[in-house]
Amino acid sequence: MSTFEQKNWFTEVHADVESAYSLKITEKLAEQQSPFQKVEIFQTTQFGKLMTIDGCTMVSSRENFLYHEMMTHPALFTHDNPETVVIIGGGDCGTLKEVLKHQGVKQAYQIDIDEVVTQMAEQYFPELCESNNDPRATIMFDDGIKFMKDAAPNSIDIVIVDSTDPIGPGEGLFNHAFYESCLTALKPGGILVQQSESPLYHLSLLTAMRHAMEDVGFADLQTLNFPQPIYPSGWWSCTLARKSQSIDGFREDDVKQATFETLYYNAEIHQAAKALPNFVKKAFARS
Ligand code: SAM
């Protein structure tokens, strides 16, 4: 993916499908080349602030709740009692904020490779960072691949991979070796959840991710789909993989009685997100 410059518009070109997505902007607020990637912040006219990494849209003020809630609550309400949660990537801190809404969580670790992303989020998206000082939160800057490789076996309830696309530093978060590390580090019944791109544009990648998760020994998988206007195609997914036992049910009564607010997620949305179109089911089937 690449961008082209046009006055007053940010445009992300999706070269693989020869299409593009644009947001009208009034100015570029910041730009920093970190050792890993180029992070930019724009002021848009309708979507609030926009963070991009290497020209790809990451977070906008207006609609990030869709992604952050779906990366978090389905997995945490599927697990019986999630206490230890690890977020790989997620440097904008929006996923961490959603995780910490669950009072049962005792420890949440966020491991992003790039400190610049979190510094920019603290400055331009303070609403996503409001739980960063929660005593249960540990924010680290390190390679998530190494962190999971070194994690103690059977020590984590939920791993959330909130990463960039599988290019650059995110590439190694989408392969067998990484999934093996996650499987080992999860406790029995533990769940890995990973952003798994667009069912429309990236179906072969999504299918390969699922097959790799199965190949390393995850017992059950579930792909959830949800809208995400600023990502390619506007239709996004996350995939849950459970170390042992079925992933199908969730604590529906607890969702209905949740003491915290969500803007998108609820029990009906959780059910609906599980419904997959025929072309997606067909791609997932293994002969
Ligand atoms: N919601 C976004 C999306 O799907 O496009 C992801 C947002 S989040 C900002 C992605 C983060 O993943 C970035 O901050 C990036 O630094 C981080 N990341 C990429 N590779 C990583 C790695 N190997 N270890 C830890 N973090 C990584």
CSV table of C-alpha atoms and ligand atoms in Angstrom, one decimal:
chain,number,residue,atom,x,y,z
A,1,MET,CA,0.0,0.0,0.0
A,2,SER,CA,1.2,3.5,-0.7
A,3,THR,CA,-0.2,7.0,-0.6
A,4,PHE,CA,-0.3,9.7,-3.2
A,5,GLU,CA,-0.5,13.4,-2.3
A,6,GLN,CA,-3.5,15.4,-3.2
A,7,LYS,CA,-4.2,18.8,-1.6
A,8,ASN,CA,-6.4,18.6,1.5
A,9,TRP,CA,-6.9,14.8,1.3
A,10,PHE,CA,-5.1,11.9,2.9
A,11,THR,CA,-5.4,8.9,0.6
A,12,GLU,CA,-4.4,5.3,1.2
A,13,VAL,CA,-3.9,3.4,-2.0
A,14,HIS,CA,-4.6,-0.3,-1.9
A,15,ALA,CA,-2.4,-1.3,-4.7
A,16,ASP,CA,-3.3,-5.0,-4.6
A,17,VAL,CA,-6.9,-4.3,-5.4
A,18,GLU,CA,-6.3,-1.0,-7.3
A,19,SER,CA,-8.6,1.0,-5.1
A,20,ALA,CA,-8.1,3.8,-2.5
A,21,TYR,CA,-9.7,5.4,0.5
A,22,SER,CA,-9.5,9.1,1.3
A,23,LEU,CA,-10.3,11.3,4.2
A,24,LYS,CA,-10.4,15.1,3.9
A,25,ILE,CA,-7.8,16.8,6.1
A,26,THR,CA,-7.1,20.3,7.2
A,27,GLU,CA,-3.4,19.8,8.2
A,28,LYS,CA,-0.7,17.3,9.1
A,29,LEU,CA,-0.2,17.7,12.9
A,30,ALA,CA,2.9,15.6,13.3
A,31,GLU,CA,5.3,13.3,11.5
A,32,GLN,CA,8.1,11.1,13.0
A,33,GLN,CA,10.3,8.5,11.5
A,34,SER,CA,11.0,6.0,14.2
A,35,PRO,CA,13.6,3.2,13.8
A,36,PHE,CA,10.8,1.0,12.8
A,37,GLN,CA,8.2,3.0,10.8
A,38,LYS,CA,6.9,6.5,9.8
A,39,VAL,CA,4.1,7.6,12.1
A,40,GLU,CA,2.0,10.6,11.0
A,41,ILE,CA,-1.0,12.4,12.6
A,42,PHE,CA,-3.5,14.3,10.5
A,43,GLN,CA,-6.5,16.5,11.5
A,44,THR,CA,-9.4,15.4,9.4
A,45,THR,CA,-12.6,17.3,8.8
A,46,GLN,CA,-15.1,14.6,9.8
A,47,PHE,CA,-13.1,11.8,11.5
A,48,GLY,CA,-11.3,13.7,14.2
A,49,LYS,CA,-7.6,12.9,14.3
A,50,LEU,CA,-6.0,10.2,12.1
A,51,MET,CA,-2.9,8.2,12.9
A,52,THR,CA,-1.1,6.5,10.0
A,53,ILE,CA,1.9,4.2,10.0
A,54,ASP,CA,3.9,3.9,6.8
A,55,GLY,CA,1.0,5.5,4.9
A,56,CYS,CA,-1.6,3.0,6.3
A,57,THR,CA,-4.5,4.1,8.3
A,58,MET,CA,-4.3,2.9,12.0
A,59,VAL,CA,-6.7,4.9,14.2
A,60,SER,CA,-9.2,7.7,13.8
A,61,SER,CA,-11.0,9.4,16.7
A,62,ARG,CA,-14.4,8.8,15.2
A,63,GLU,CA,-14.5,5.1,14.6
A,64,ASN,CA,-11.6,3.4,16.5
A,65,PHE,CA,-14.2,2.0,19.0
A,66,LEU,CA,-15.4,-0.5,16.5
A,67,TYR,CA,-12.0,-2.2,16.2
A,68,HIS,CA,-10.9,-1.8,19.8
A,69,GLU,CA,-14.1,-3.2,21.3
A,70,MET,CA,-14.2,-6.2,18.9
A,71,MET,CA,-10.5,-7.0,19.5
A,72,THR,CA,-11.3,-7.2,23.2
A,73,HIS,CA,-14.7,-8.0,24.5
A,74,PRO,CA,-15.6,-11.1,22.5
A,75,ALA,CA,-12.5,-12.8,23.7
A,76,LEU,CA,-12.7,-11.6,27.3
A,77,PHE,CA,-16.4,-12.7,27.5
A,78,THR,CA,-15.7,-16.0,25.9
A,79,HIS,CA,-13.0,-16.9,28.5
A,80,ASP,CA,-14.4,-18.0,31.9
A,81,ASN,CA,-12.2,-15.8,34.0
A,82,PRO,CA,-9.5,-13.8,32.2
A,83,GLU,CA,-7.0,-12.4,34.7
A,84,THR,CA,-3.8,-12.0,32.8
A,85,VAL,CA,-4.0,-10.4,29.4
A,86,VAL,CA,-1.1,-9.6,27.0
A,87,ILE,CA,-1.5,-7.2,24.1
A,88,ILE,CA,1.1,-7.4,21.3
A,89,GLY,CA,1.3,-4.2,19.4
A,90,GLY,CA,-1.7,-1.9,20.3
A,91,GLY,CA,0.6,1.1,20.9
A,92,ASP,CA,-2.2,3.5,20.6
A,93,CYS,CA,-3.5,2.1,23.9
A,94,GLY,CA,-7.2,1.8,22.8
A,95,THR,CA,-7.2,-2.0,23.2
A,96,LEU,CA,-5.6,-1.7,26.7
A,97,LYS,CA,-8.3,0.7,27.7
A,98,GLU,CA,-11.0,-1.8,26.7
A,99,VAL,CA,-9.2,-4.7,28.4
A,100,LEU,CA,-9.0,-2.8,31.7
A,101,LYS,CA,-12.8,-2.2,31.7
A,102,HIS,CA,-13.0,-5.8,32.9
A,103,GLN,CA,-12.7,-5.7,36.7
A,104,GLY,CA,-11.6,-9.3,36.8
A,105,VAL,CA,-8.4,-8.6,34.9
A,106,LYS,CA,-5.5,-8.5,37.4
A,107,GLN,CA,-2.7,-7.7,35.0
A,108,ALA,CA,-2.6,-6.3,31.5
A,109,TYR,CA,0.7,-6.1,29.6
A,110,GLN,CA,1.0,-4.0,26.4
A,111,ILE,CA,4.1,-4.8,24.3
A,112,ASP,CA,4.6,-2.5,21.3
A,113,ILE,CA,7.9,-2.4,19.4
A,114,ASP,CA,7.6,1.3,18.9
A,115,GLU,CA,7.5,3.9,21.7
A,116,VAL,CA,6.8,6.7,19.2
A,117,VAL,CA,3.3,5.3,18.5
A,118,THR,CA,2.4,5.5,22.2
A,119,GLN,CA,4.0,9.0,22.6
A,120,MET,CA,1.9,10.2,19.6
A,121,ALA,CA,-1.2,8.5,21.0
A,122,GLU,CA,-0.7,10.2,24.4
A,123,GLN,CA,-0.5,13.6,22.7
A,124,TYR,CA,-3.1,13.3,20.0
A,125,PHE,CA,-5.5,10.6,21.3
A,126,PRO,CA,-5.5,11.2,25.1
A,127,GLU,CA,-9.0,9.5,25.3
A,128,LEU,CA,-7.4,6.2,24.3
A,129,CYS,CA,-4.7,6.5,26.9
A,130,GLU,CA,-6.9,7.3,29.9
A,131,SER,CA,-6.2,3.9,31.6
A,132,ASN,CA,-2.5,3.9,31.0
A,133,ASN,CA,-1.9,4.7,34.7
A,134,ASP,CA,-4.1,1.9,35.9
A,135,PRO,CA,-2.0,0.0,38.5
A,136,ARG,CA,-2.9,-3.2,36.6
A,137,ALA,CA,-1.3,-2.0,33.4
A,138,THR,CA,2.3,-2.6,32.3
A,139,ILE,CA,3.4,-0.8,29.1
A,140,MET,CA,6.6,-2.1,27.6
A,141,PHE,CA,8.4,-1.3,24.3
A,142,ASP,CA,9.9,-4.5,22.9
A,143,ASP,CA,9.4,-6.9,20.0
A,144,GLY,CA,6.2,-8.9,20.6
A,145,ILE,CA,7.7,-11.9,18.9
A,146,LYS,CA,10.5,-12.1,21.4
A,147,PHE,CA,8.2,-11.3,24.3
A,148,MET,CA,5.9,-14.3,23.5
A,149,LYS,CA,8.9,-16.6,22.8
A,150,ASP,CA,10.3,-15.8,26.3
A,151,ALA,CA,6.9,-15.9,28.1
A,152,ALA,CA,6.5,-18.6,30.8
A,153,PRO,CA,4.5,-21.6,29.7
A,154,ASN,CA,0.8,-21.7,30.9
A,155,SER,CA,1.0,-18.1,32.2
A,156,ILE,CA,-1.4,-16.1,30.2
A,157,ASP,CA,-5.2,-16.2,29.8
A,158,ILE,CA,-5.6,-14.0,26.7
A,159,VAL,CA,-3.1,-12.8,24.0
A,160,ILE,CA,-4.4,-10.0,21.8
A,161,VAL,CA,-2.4,-9.3,18.7
A,162,ASP,CA,-3.2,-5.8,17.7
A,163,SER,CA,-0.6,-5.3,15.1
A,164,THR,CA,0.1,-3.6,11.8
A,165,ASP,CA,-0.2,-5.6,8.6
A,166,PRO,CA,2.1,-8.5,8.0
A,167,ILE,CA,4.8,-6.3,6.5
A,168,GLY,CA,7.7,-4.6,8.3
A,169,PRO,CA,8.0,-5.3,12.1
A,170,GLY,CA,4.5,-7.0,12.1
A,171,GLU,CA,5.5,-9.7,9.6
A,172,GLY,CA,6.7,-12.3,12.2
A,173,LEU,CA,3.4,-12.0,14.1
A,174,PHE,CA,1.6,-14.0,11.4
A,175,ASN,CA,3.5,-17.3,11.2
A,176,HIS,CA,3.7,-20.8,12.7
A,177,ALA,CA,6.6,-20.0,15.1
A,178,PHE,CA,4.7,-17.1,16.7
A,179,TYR,CA,1.5,-19.1,17.1
A,180,GLU,CA,3.5,-21.9,18.7
A,181,SER,CA,4.9,-19.4,21.2
A,182,CYS,CA,1.4,-18.1,22.0
A,183,LEU,CA,0.0,-21.6,22.4
A,184,THR,CA,2.7,-22.5,24.8
A,185,ALA,CA,2.3,-19.3,26.9
A,186,LEU,CA,-1.5,-19.6,27.1
A,187,LYS,CA,-3.1,-21.4,30.1
A,188,PRO,CA,-5.5,-24.3,29.3
A,189,GLY,CA,-8.7,-22.6,27.9
A,190,GLY,CA,-6.6,-19.5,27.0
A,191,ILE,CA,-7.5,-17.6,23.9
A,192,LEU,CA,-5.3,-15.9,21.2
A,193,VAL,CA,-7.1,-13.1,19.3
A,194,GLN,CA,-5.5,-11.5,16.3
A,195,GLN,CA,-6.7,-8.8,13.9
A,196,SER,CA,-7.1,-10.8,10.7
A,197,GLU,CA,-7.6,-8.2,7.9
A,198,SER,CA,-10.4,-7.9,5.4
A,199,PRO,CA,-12.5,-11.0,4.5
A,200,LEU,CA,-13.1,-9.4,1.1
A,201,TYR,CA,-9.6,-8.2,0.2
A,202,HIS,CA,-7.3,-10.5,2.3
A,203,LEU,CA,-9.2,-13.8,2.3
A,204,SER,CA,-6.1,-15.9,1.4
A,205,LEU,CA,-4.1,-14.3,4.3
A,206,LEU,CA,-7.0,-14.8,6.7
A,207,THR,CA,-7.4,-18.4,5.6
A,208,ALA,CA,-3.6,-19.0,5.9
A,209,MET,CA,-3.6,-17.5,9.5
A,210,ARG,CA,-6.4,-19.9,10.5
A,211,HIS,CA,-4.7,-22.9,9.0
A,212,ALA,CA,-1.4,-22.0,10.7
A,213,MET,CA,-3.3,-21.7,14.1
A,214,GLU,CA,-4.8,-25.1,13.5
A,215,ASP,CA,-1.5,-26.6,12.4
A,216,VAL,CA,0.3,-25.6,15.7
A,217,GLY,CA,-2.5,-27.2,17.7
A,218,PHE,CA,-5.1,-24.7,18.7
A,219,ALA,CA,-8.2,-26.7,19.6
A,220,ASP,CA,-10.9,-24.4,18.1
A,221,LEU,CA,-11.1,-21.2,16.0
A,222,GLN,CA,-13.6,-18.4,15.4
A,223,THR,CA,-13.4,-15.5,13.0
A,224,LEU,CA,-15.6,-12.5,13.8
A,225,ASN,CA,-16.4,-9.8,11.3
A,226,PHE,CA,-17.3,-6.2,11.8
A,227,PRO,CA,-17.3,-2.8,10.0
A,228,GLN,CA,-14.2,-0.7,10.0
A,229,PRO,CA,-14.6,2.3,7.6
A,230,ILE,CA,-11.0,3.4,7.4
A,231,TYR,CA,-9.4,0.0,6.8
A,232,PRO,CA,-9.2,-1.5,3.3
A,233,SER,CA,-12.7,-2.4,2.0
A,234,GLY,CA,-14.4,-1.1,5.3
A,235,TRP,CA,-15.0,-4.7,6.4
A,236,TRP,CA,-12.6,-6.2,8.9
A,237,SER,CA,-12.1,-9.3,11.1
A,238,CYS,CA,-10.4,-10.7,14.1
A,239,THR,CA,-9.7,-14.4,14.7
A,240,LEU,CA,-9.9,-16.1,18.0
A,241,ALA,CA,-8.0,-19.4,18.6
A,242,ARG,CA,-8.5,-21.4,21.8
A,243,LYS,CA,-5.8,-23.5,23.3
A,244,SER,CA,-8.3,-26.2,24.6
A,245,GLN,CA,-12.1,-26.5,24.6
A,246,SER,CA,-14.7,-25.1,22.3
A,247,ILE,CA,-14.8,-21.4,21.5
A,248,ASP,CA,-18.4,-21.2,20.5
A,249,GLY,CA,-20.2,-20.0,23.7
A,250,PHE,CA,-19.7,-16.8,25.6
A,251,ARG,CA,-20.9,-15.4,29.0
A,252,GLU,CA,-24.0,-13.8,27.5
A,253,ASP,CA,-25.5,-12.9,30.9
A,254,ASP,CA,-22.3,-11.2,32.0
A,255,VAL,CA,-22.4,-9.2,28.8
A,256,LYS,CA,-25.9,-8.1,29.4
A,257,GLN,CA,-25.1,-7.2,33.0
A,258,ALA,CA,-21.8,-5.5,32.2
A,259,THR,CA,-21.1,-2.6,34.5
A,260,PHE,CA,-19.1,-0.7,31.9
A,261,GLU,CA,-20.1,1.1,28.7
A,262,THR,CA,-19.4,0.0,25.1
A,263,LEU,CA,-20.4,1.9,22.0
A,264,TYR,CA,-20.6,-1.0,19.6
A,265,TYR,CA,-20.3,-4.3,21.4
A,266,ASN,CA,-23.2,-6.1,23.0
A,267,ALA,CA,-24.5,-9.6,23.1
A,268,GLU,CA,-26.4,-9.4,19.8
A,269,ILE,CA,-23.4,-7.9,18.1
A,270,HIS,CA,-21.3,-10.8,19.5
A,271,GLN,CA,-23.7,-13.4,18.0
A,272,ALA,CA,-24.0,-11.6,14.7
A,273,ALA,CA,-20.2,-11.1,14.3
A,274,LYS,CA,-19.9,-14.9,14.2
A,275,ALA,CA,-22.1,-15.2,11.0
A,276,LEU,CA,-19.8,-15.8,8.0
A,277,PRO,CA,-20.8,-15.5,4.3
A,278,ASN,CA,-20.7,-18.6,2.1
A,279,PHE,CA,-17.6,-17.6,0.2
A,280,VAL,CA,-15.7,-17.2,3.5
A,281,LYS,CA,-16.9,-20.5,4.9
A,282,LYS,CA,-15.9,-22.2,1.6
A,283,ALA,CA,-12.3,-20.7,1.8
A,284,PHE,CA,-11.9,-21.9,5.4
A,285,ALA,CA,-13.0,-25.5,4.7
A,286,ARG,CA,-10.1,-27.9,4.6
A,287,SER,CA,-10.5,-31.1,2.6
B,1,SAM,N1,-5.5,-1.2,14.5
B,1,SAM,C1,-4.4,-1.2,13.7
B,1,SAM,C2,-4.6,-1.9,12.4
B,1,SAM,O1,-5.2,-3.0,12.3
B,1,SAM,O2,-4.2,-1.4,11.3
B,1,SAM,C3,-3.2,-1.6,14.4
B,1,SAM,C4,-2.9,-0.4,15.3
B,1,SAM,S1,-1.5,-0.6,16.4
B,1,SAM,C5,-1.0,1.1,16.3
B,1,SAM,C6,-0.3,-1.5,15.5
B,1,SAM,C7,1.0,-1.6,16.3
B,1,SAM,O3,1.7,-2.8,16.1
B,1,SAM,C8,2.0,-0.5,15.9
B,1,SAM,O4,2.0,0.5,17.0
B,1,SAM,C9,3.3,-1.2,15.7
B,1,SAM,O5,4.4,-0.5,16.3
B,1,SAM,C10,3.0,-2.5,16.4
B,1,SAM,N2,3.9,-3.6,16.0
B,1,SAM,C11,4.2,-4.0,14.8
B,1,SAM,N3,5.0,-5.1,14.8
B,1,SAM,C12,5.3,-5.4,16.1
B,1,SAM,C13,6.0,-6.3,16.8
B,1,SAM,N4,6.8,-7.2,16.2
B,1,SAM,N5,6.0,-6.3,18.2
B,1,SAM,C14,5.3,-5.4,18.9
B,1,SAM,N6,4.5,-4.5,18.2
B,1,SAM,C15,4.5,-4.5,16.9
